mmCIF file of C-alpha atoms in Angstrom:
data_model
loop_
_atom_site.group_PDB
_atom_site.id
_atom_site.type_symbol
_atom_site.label_atom_id
_atom_site.label_comp_id
_atom_site.label_asym_id
_atom_site.label_seq_id
_atom_site.Cartn_x
_atom_site.Cartn_y
_atom_site.Cartn_z
ATOM 1 C CA MET J 117 111.797 108.143 104.397
ATOM 2 C CA VAL J 118 112.389 107.699 100.676
ATOM 3 C CA VAL J 119 111.688 110.863 98.652
ATOM 4 C CA ARG J 120 109.775 109.849 95.533
ATOM 5 C CA THR J 121 111.222 111.031 92.233
ATOM 6 C CA ILE J 122 109.730 112.286 88.997
ATOM 7 C CA LEU J 123 111.876 112.052 85.905
ATOM 8 C CA ILE J 124 111.066 114.323 82.930
ATOM 9 C CA VAL J 125 112.471 113.325 79.505
ATOM 10 C CA ASP J 126 112.001 115.663 76.521
ATOM 11 C CA ASP J 127 114.402 116.828 73.821
ATOM 12 C CA GLU J 128 112.702 120.207 73.541
ATOM 13 C CA PRO J 129 114.294 122.494 76.167
ATOM 14 C CA GLY J 130 111.275 124.746 76.509
ATOM 15 C CA THR J 131 108.849 121.909 77.143
ATOM 16 C CA ARG J 132 111.239 120.154 79.504
ATOM 17 C CA GLN J 133 111.980 123.269 81.567
ATOM 18 C CA GLY J 134 108.336 124.297 81.626
ATOM 19 C CA ILE J 135 107.213 120.922 83.013
ATOM 20 C CA ARG J 136 110.019 120.939 85.586
ATOM 21 C CA LYS J 137 109.197 124.461 86.824
ATOM 22 C CA THR J 138 105.463 123.647 87.129
ATOM 23 C CA LEU J 139 106.134 120.413 89.032
ATOM 24 C CA GLU J 140 108.715 121.985 91.342
ATOM 25 C CA LEU J 141 106.233 124.655 92.345
ATOM 26 C CA TRP J 142 103.496 122.068 92.897
ATOM 27 C CA ALA J 143 105.744 119.575 94.724
ATOM 28 C CA ASP J 144 107.099 122.175 97.179
ATOM 29 C CA GLY J 145 109.828 119.802 98.253
ATOM 30 C CA ARG J 146 107.585 116.728 98.609
ATOM 31 C CA TYR J 147 109.069 115.158 95.481
ATOM 32 C CA ARG J 148 112.470 115.192 93.816
ATOM 33 C CA ILE J 149 112.115 116.516 90.246
ATOM 34 C CA GLU J 150 114.807 115.515 87.686
ATOM 35 C CA SER J 151 115.008 116.116 83.988
ATOM 36 C CA VAL J 152 117.165 114.910 81.080
ATOM 37 C CA ALA J 153 117.307 115.939 77.420
ATOM 38 C CA ASN J 154 116.782 112.552 75.629
ATOM 39 C CA GLY J 155 116.183 108.834 75.910
ATOM 40 C CA VAL J 156 119.913 108.002 76.031
ATOM 41 C CA GLU J 157 120.460 110.245 79.025
ATOM 42 C CA ALA J 158 117.262 108.842 80.638
ATOM 43 C CA ALA J 159 118.457 105.231 80.245
ATOM 44 C CA GLU J 160 121.782 106.147 81.828
ATOM 45 C CA TRP J 161 120.083 107.990 84.684
ATOM 46 C CA LEU J 162 117.650 105.096 85.296
ATOM 47 C CA ALA J 163 120.537 102.608 85.372
ATOM 48 C CA HIS J 164 121.744 104.230 88.579
ATOM 49 C CA ASN J 165 118.626 105.793 90.080
ATOM 50 C CA THR J 166 114.972 104.998 90.782
ATOM 51 C CA ALA J 167 112.132 107.045 89.394
ATOM 52 C CA HIS J 168 108.571 106.689 90.676
ATOM 53 C CA LEU J 169 107.047 108.559 87.742
ATOM 54 C CA LEU J 170 108.459 108.917 84.210
ATOM 55 C CA ILE J 171 107.084 111.745 82.063
ATOM 56 C CA THR J 172 108.553 111.296 78.622
ATOM 57 C CA ASP J 173 108.192 112.582 75.095
ATOM 58 C CA VAL J 174 106.910 109.737 72.988
ATOM 59 C CA ARG J 175 109.170 110.460 69.993
ATOM 60 C CA MET J 176 112.850 111.193 70.411
ATOM 61 C CA PRO J 177 116.001 110.261 68.442
ATOM 62 C CA GLU J 178 118.041 107.143 69.306
ATOM 63 C CA ILE J 179 115.842 105.953 72.198
ATOM 64 C CA SER J 180 112.199 106.870 72.000
ATOM 65 C CA GLY J 181 109.807 107.244 74.903
ATOM 66 C CA LEU J 182 108.231 103.930 73.921
ATOM 67 C CA ASP J 183 111.639 102.180 73.928
ATOM 68 C CA LEU J 184 112.326 103.646 77.337
ATOM 69 C CA ILE J 185 109.011 102.412 78.769
ATOM 70 C CA ARG J 186 109.563 98.949 77.259
ATOM 71 C CA SER J 187 113.067 98.742 78.780
ATOM 72 C CA LEU J 188 111.631 99.189 82.266
ATOM 73 C CA GLU J 189 108.862 96.577 82.045
ATOM 74 C CA ASP J 190 110.694 93.857 83.990
ATOM 75 C CA ARG J 191 112.200 96.044 86.666
ATOM 76 C CA PRO J 192 110.720 95.532 90.144
ATOM 77 C CA ASP J 193 111.002 99.268 90.731
ATOM 78 C CA ARG J 194 109.609 100.322 87.365
ATOM 79 C CA PRO J 195 107.947 103.755 87.489
ATOM 80 C CA ALA J 196 104.503 104.764 86.447
ATOM 81 C CA SER J 197 104.669 106.524 83.084
ATOM 82 C CA VAL J 198 103.019 109.409 81.245
ATOM 83 C CA VAL J 199 103.799 110.218 77.630
ATOM 84 C CA ILE J 200 103.923 113.627 75.915
ATOM 85 C CA SER J 201 102.862 113.794 72.282
ATOM 86 C CA GLY J 202 101.699 115.937 69.418
ATOM 87 C CA TYR J 203 98.369 115.421 67.660
ATOM 88 C CA ALA J 204 100.030 113.534 64.750
ATOM 89 C CA GLU J 205 101.560 110.931 67.096
ATOM 90 C CA PHE J 206 98.464 109.294 68.523
ATOM 91 C CA GLU J 207 99.419 105.904 67.176
ATOM 92 C CA TYR J 208 102.493 106.016 69.426
ATOM 93 C CA VAL J 209 100.242 107.022 72.360
ATOM 94 C CA GLN J 210 98.050 104.005 71.798
ATOM 95 C CA THR J 211 101.053 101.751 71.869
ATOM 96 C CA ALA J 212 102.260 103.405 75.070
ATOM 97 C CA LEU J 213 98.858 102.847 76.690
ATOM 98 C CA ARG J 214 99.069 99.143 75.854
ATOM 99 C CA PHE J 215 102.314 99.077 77.847
ATOM 100 C CA GLY J 216 100.464 100.351 80.938
ATOM 101 C CA THR J 217 101.135 104.060 80.589
ATOM 102 C CA VAL J 218 98.781 105.986 82.850
ATOM 103 C CA GLY J 219 97.888 108.595 80.233
ATOM 104 C CA TYR J 220 99.197 111.244 77.870
ATOM 105 C CA LEU J 221 99.682 114.958 77.533
ATOM 106 C CA LEU J 222 99.221 116.804 74.256
ATOM 107 C CA LYS J 223 101.468 119.699 73.307
ATOM 108 C CA PRO J 224 101.229 122.535 74.144
ATOM 109 C CA ILE J 225 100.891 121.192 77.656
ATOM 110 C CA ASP J 226 98.157 122.592 79.924
ATOM 111 C CA LYS J 227 99.425 123.105 83.485
ATOM 112 C CA ASP J 228 96.178 121.853 85.120
ATOM 113 C CA GLU J 229 96.192 118.683 82.992
ATOM 114 C CA LEU J 230 99.874 118.142 83.870
ATOM 115 C CA LEU J 231 99.220 118.329 87.617
ATOM 116 C CA GLU J 232 96.031 116.195 87.418
ATOM 117 C CA ILE J 233 97.701 113.347 85.550
ATOM 118 C CA THR J 234 100.835 113.579 87.728
ATOM 119 C CA GLU J 235 98.765 113.128 90.901
ATOM 120 C CA ARG J 236 96.818 110.280 89.332
ATOM 121 C CA ALA J 237 99.962 108.515 88.121
ATOM 122 C CA LEU J 238 101.717 108.782 91.443
ATOM 123 C CA LYS J 239 98.636 107.388 93.224
ATOM 124 C CA GLN J 240 98.487 104.437 90.830
ATOM 125 C CA GLU J 241 102.221 103.789 91.217
ATOM 126 C CA GLU J 242 101.895 103.741 94.999
ATOM 127 C CA GLU J 243 98.930 101.379 94.891
ATOM 128 C CA ARG J 244 100.681 99.018 92.494
ATOM 129 C CA HIS J 245 103.823 98.872 94.568
ATOM 130 C CA ARG J 246 101.785 98.264 97.661
ATOM 131 C CA ALA J 247 99.973 95.379 95.919
ATOM 132 C CA GLU J 248 103.248 93.926 94.611
ATOM 133 C CA LYS J 249 104.800 94.158 98.037
ATOM 134 C CA LEU J 250 101.837 92.420 99.664
ATOM 135 C CA ALA J 251 101.961 89.654 97.005
ATOM 136 C CA LYS J 252 105.646 89.090 97.695
ATOM 137 C CA LEU J 253 105.105 89.136 101.475
ATOM 138 C CA VAL J 254 102.104 86.805 101.744
ATOM 139 C CA ASP J 255 102.312 83.069 101.237
ATOM 140 C CA PRO J 256 99.497 82.260 98.723
ATOM 141 C CA LYS J 257 98.596 78.912 100.291
ATOM 142 C CA LEU J 258 98.424 80.308 103.805
ATOM 143 C CA PHE J 259 96.499 83.320 102.516
ATOM 144 C CA ALA J 260 93.966 81.062 100.795
ATOM 145 C CA MET J 261 93.519 79.015 103.979
ATOM 146 C CA GLU J 262 92.721 82.186 105.996
ATOM 147 C CA GLU J 263 90.610 83.803 103.211
ATOM 148 C CA GLU J 264 88.395 80.704 102.978
ATOM 149 C CA VAL J 265 88.292 80.390 106.822
ATOM 150 C CA LEU J 266 89.808 76.926 106.533
ATOM 151 C CA ARG J 267 91.670 77.134 109.765
ATOM 152 C CA PRO J 268 89.621 74.710 111.867
ATOM 153 C CA ASN J 269 88.905 74.581 115.515
ATOM 154 C CA GLY J 270 89.660 71.408 117.433
ATOM 155 C CA PRO J 271 93.024 69.591 117.526
ATOM 156 C CA VAL J 272 94.291 70.816 114.128
ATOM 157 C CA GLY J 273 93.489 74.463 114.912
ATOM 158 C CA GLU J 274 95.130 74.086 118.328
ATOM 159 C CA VAL J 275 98.293 72.747 116.702
ATOM 160 C CA MET J 276 98.351 75.497 114.069
ATOM 161 C CA ALA J 277 98.120 78.156 116.797
ATOM 162 C CA TYR J 278 100.886 76.476 118.779
ATOM 163 C CA VAL J 279 103.167 76.242 115.697
ATOM 164 C CA ASP J 280 102.662 79.967 114.958
ATOM 165 C CA GLU J 281 103.815 80.903 118.453
ATOM 166 C CA HIS J 282 106.757 78.509 118.607
ATOM 167 C CA LEU J 283 108.396 78.625 115.177
ATOM 168 C CA GLN J 284 111.897 78.882 116.698
ATOM 169 C CA GLU J 285 111.452 75.483 118.390
ATOM 170 C CA HIS J 286 111.926 71.925 117.130
ATOM 171 C CA LEU J 287 108.457 70.921 115.908
ATOM 172 C CA THR J 288 107.592 67.366 114.987
ATOM 173 C CA MET J 289 104.285 65.834 114.040
ATOM 174 C CA ALA J 290 104.636 63.147 116.692
ATOM 175 C CA ASP J 291 105.081 65.779 119.438
ATOM 176 C CA MET J 292 102.134 67.816 118.126
ATOM 177 C CA ALA J 293 99.924 64.708 117.910
ATOM 178 C CA ALA J 294 100.802 63.856 121.517
ATOM 179 C CA LYS J 295 100.026 67.444 122.528
ATOM 180 C CA VAL J 296 96.467 67.029 121.356
ATOM 181 C CA HIS J 297 96.222 63.370 122.575
ATOM 182 C CA LEU J 298 95.958 61.777 119.136
ATOM 183 C CA ASN J 299 97.739 58.954 117.341
ATOM 184 C CA ALA J 300 100.414 60.373 115.044
ATOM 185 C CA SER J 301 99.126 58.560 111.943
ATOM 186 C CA TYR J 302 95.553 59.679 112.558
ATOM 187 C CA PHE J 303 96.656 63.217 113.263
ATOM 188 C CA SER J 304 98.662 63.305 110.007
ATOM 189 C CA VAL J 305 95.625 62.366 107.945
ATOM 190 C CA LEU J 306 93.344 64.725 109.920
ATOM 191 C CA PHE J 307 95.742 67.668 109.444
ATOM 192 C CA LYS J 308 96.041 67.134 105.669
ATOM 193 C CA GLU J 309 92.276 66.699 105.350
ATOM 194 C CA GLN J 310 91.408 69.922 107.236
ATOM 195 C CA ALA J 311 94.344 72.149 106.272
ATOM 196 C CA GLY J 312 94.827 71.029 102.679
ATOM 197 C CA ILE J 313 98.580 70.676 103.157
ATOM 198 C CA THR J 314 100.755 68.354 105.241
ATOM 199 C CA PHE J 315 101.896 69.294 108.725
ATOM 200 C CA SER J 316 105.561 69.596 107.608
ATOM 201 C CA GLU J 317 104.587 71.892 104.720
ATOM 202 C CA TYR J 318 102.556 74.013 107.037
ATOM 203 C CA VAL J 319 105.525 74.432 109.428
ATOM 204 C CA THR J 320 107.850 75.255 106.569
ATOM 205 C CA ARG J 321 105.486 77.822 105.020
ATOM 206 C CA ARG J 322 104.873 79.490 108.388
ATOM 207 C CA ARG J 323 108.604 79.655 109.082
ATOM 208 C CA ILE J 324 109.367 81.199 105.693
ATOM 209 C CA GLN J 325 106.379 83.576 106.021
ATOM 210 C CA ARG J 326 107.772 84.800 109.335
ATOM 211 C CA ALA J 327 111.249 85.065 107.804
ATOM 212 C CA LYS J 328 109.888 87.283 105.003
ATOM 213 C CA GLU J 329 108.319 89.551 107.569
ATOM 214 C CA LEU J 330 111.591 89.830 109.473
ATOM 215 C CA LEU J 331 113.567 90.434 106.292
ATOM 216 C CA THR J 332 111.207 93.235 105.376
ATOM 217 C CA GLN J 333 110.631 94.842 108.804
ATOM 218 C CA THR J 334 114.000 94.430 110.591
ATOM 219 C CA ARG J 335 117.739 94.750 110.031
ATOM 220 C CA LEU J 336 118.490 91.308 111.525
ATOM 221 C CA SER J 337 121.089 89.300 109.619
ATOM 222 C CA VAL J 338 120.051 86.273 107.582
ATOM 223 C CA GLY J 339 121.707 84.068 110.194
ATOM 224 C CA GLU J 340 119.800 85.701 113.050
ATOM 225 C CA ILE J 341 116.522 85.373 111.159
ATOM 226 C CA ALA J 342 117.212 81.700 110.413
ATOM 227 C CA GLU J 343 117.638 81.094 114.127
ATOM 228 C CA GLN J 344 114.469 82.962 115.042
ATOM 229 C CA VAL J 345 112.355 80.897 112.663
ATOM 230 C CA GLY J 346 113.709 77.506 113.757
ATOM 231 C CA TYR J 347 116.652 76.676 111.486
ATOM 232 C CA ASN J 348 119.939 75.502 112.993
ATOM 233 C CA THR J 349 122.063 76.796 110.090
ATOM 234 C CA ASP J 350 121.643 79.772 107.775
ATOM 235 C CA LYS J 351 122.784 77.520 104.911
ATOM 236 C CA TYR J 352 119.837 75.197 105.273
ATOM 237 C CA PHE J 353 117.478 78.157 105.816
ATOM 238 C CA ILE J 354 118.655 79.736 102.599
ATOM 239 C CA LYS J 355 118.123 76.455 100.758
ATOM 240 C CA VAL J 356 114.521 76.114 102.003
ATOM 241 C CA PHE J 357 113.821 79.796 101.341
ATOM 242 C CA LYS J 358 115.018 79.488 97.767
ATOM 243 C CA GLN J 359 112.952 76.347 97.191
ATOM 244 C CA LEU J 360 109.781 78.120 98.267
ATOM 245 C CA GLU J 361 110.391 81.627 96.968
ATOM 246 C CA GLN J 362 112.721 81.012 93.977
ATOM 247 C CA ILE J 363 114.975 83.768 95.362
ATOM 248 C CA SER J 364 117.570 84.075 98.113
ATOM 249 C CA PRO J 365 116.704 85.852 101.388
ATOM 250 C CA SER J 366 119.151 88.632 100.724
ATOM 251 C CA ARG J 367 117.803 89.304 97.227
ATOM 252 C CA TYR J 368 114.263 89.145 98.555
ATOM 253 C CA ARG J 369 115.127 91.826 101.117
ATOM 254 C CA ASN J 370 116.678 94.024 98.419
ATOM 255 C CA GLU J 371 113.663 93.642 96.126
ATOM 256 C CA MET J 372 111.221 94.490 98.919
ATOM 257 C CA ALA J 373 113.298 97.542 99.809
ATOM 258 C CA ALA J 374 113.042 98.667 96.169
ATOM 259 C CA LEU J 375 109.228 98.553 96.476
ATOM 260 C CA GLN J 376 109.196 101.062 99.329
#
C-alpha cells in the first residue's frame, strides 16, 4: 500500500515546523509528512518524489508557491495544493485558486483550520485521481454504448457477448456472421447500424480495453498480455495500443501506477 505524502514548503522555520508538528500528531503514521525550506528545495524534492498534498507559502524568494503549483500542472501525479498567505497577499491567493488550489490558510495559522483544509484537500485529491484513473481505463466509445444501453439483443448482442468471452481467439466477421446464421455482408451492415462502430473496431477496442485492465491489475508482461487479448506478436499489439491510446502499454502501466 502506498503511503500518501504531504509536503510543506515555507521559508519561515517557525511556521514550517509548527505545521509539520500539527500534521504529524494528526496523521499518527497514516501519512508521510515532509517539509522543505523554500521553492527551490521543493522543486528538487518533487523531481524525485511524489506528494499527494502540497502546502506551500504563496510568496518565497527564487521560486514562489505559485510558480511551484504552475510547474506541477501537467504532471499525472500532481498533488492537491493549499497556499499559506498573509492578509496583504490575497491577490496571489486568487491566482492560486484559479490554478485549482483547494484553499488557503492565513497567518498566523489556526490548527483547526489547518486540519480541516488538509482533510478536504486529501479527499479531493483522492477523488480526482480516481476519476482520472477511470477515464484512462475506460474506452469512451464502449462506455457510451453501455451508458446509452445500445448493446442490442439478437444476433449483434450475441456476437458482442461471444467476442467479450473469446478475445484471445482469432475472430473474423465471416465466422461471427455464420455463428448467428446471417450473410456476412448483411451482418456487417447490421452490426454498424446497431453498435455505431464496425465489427473490427469493436473487437480492437474490446481487446485494448481488456489489455488496459491487465496492465493495471496484473504484473503480466506486455508479451503475455498481448497473447491473452488475441495478438500473435507483442510488436503488433504495441502498435495497435499506441494507435488507440496515443501511448505505449508500458508507459500506460507506469502512468496508472502513478495514479494509485
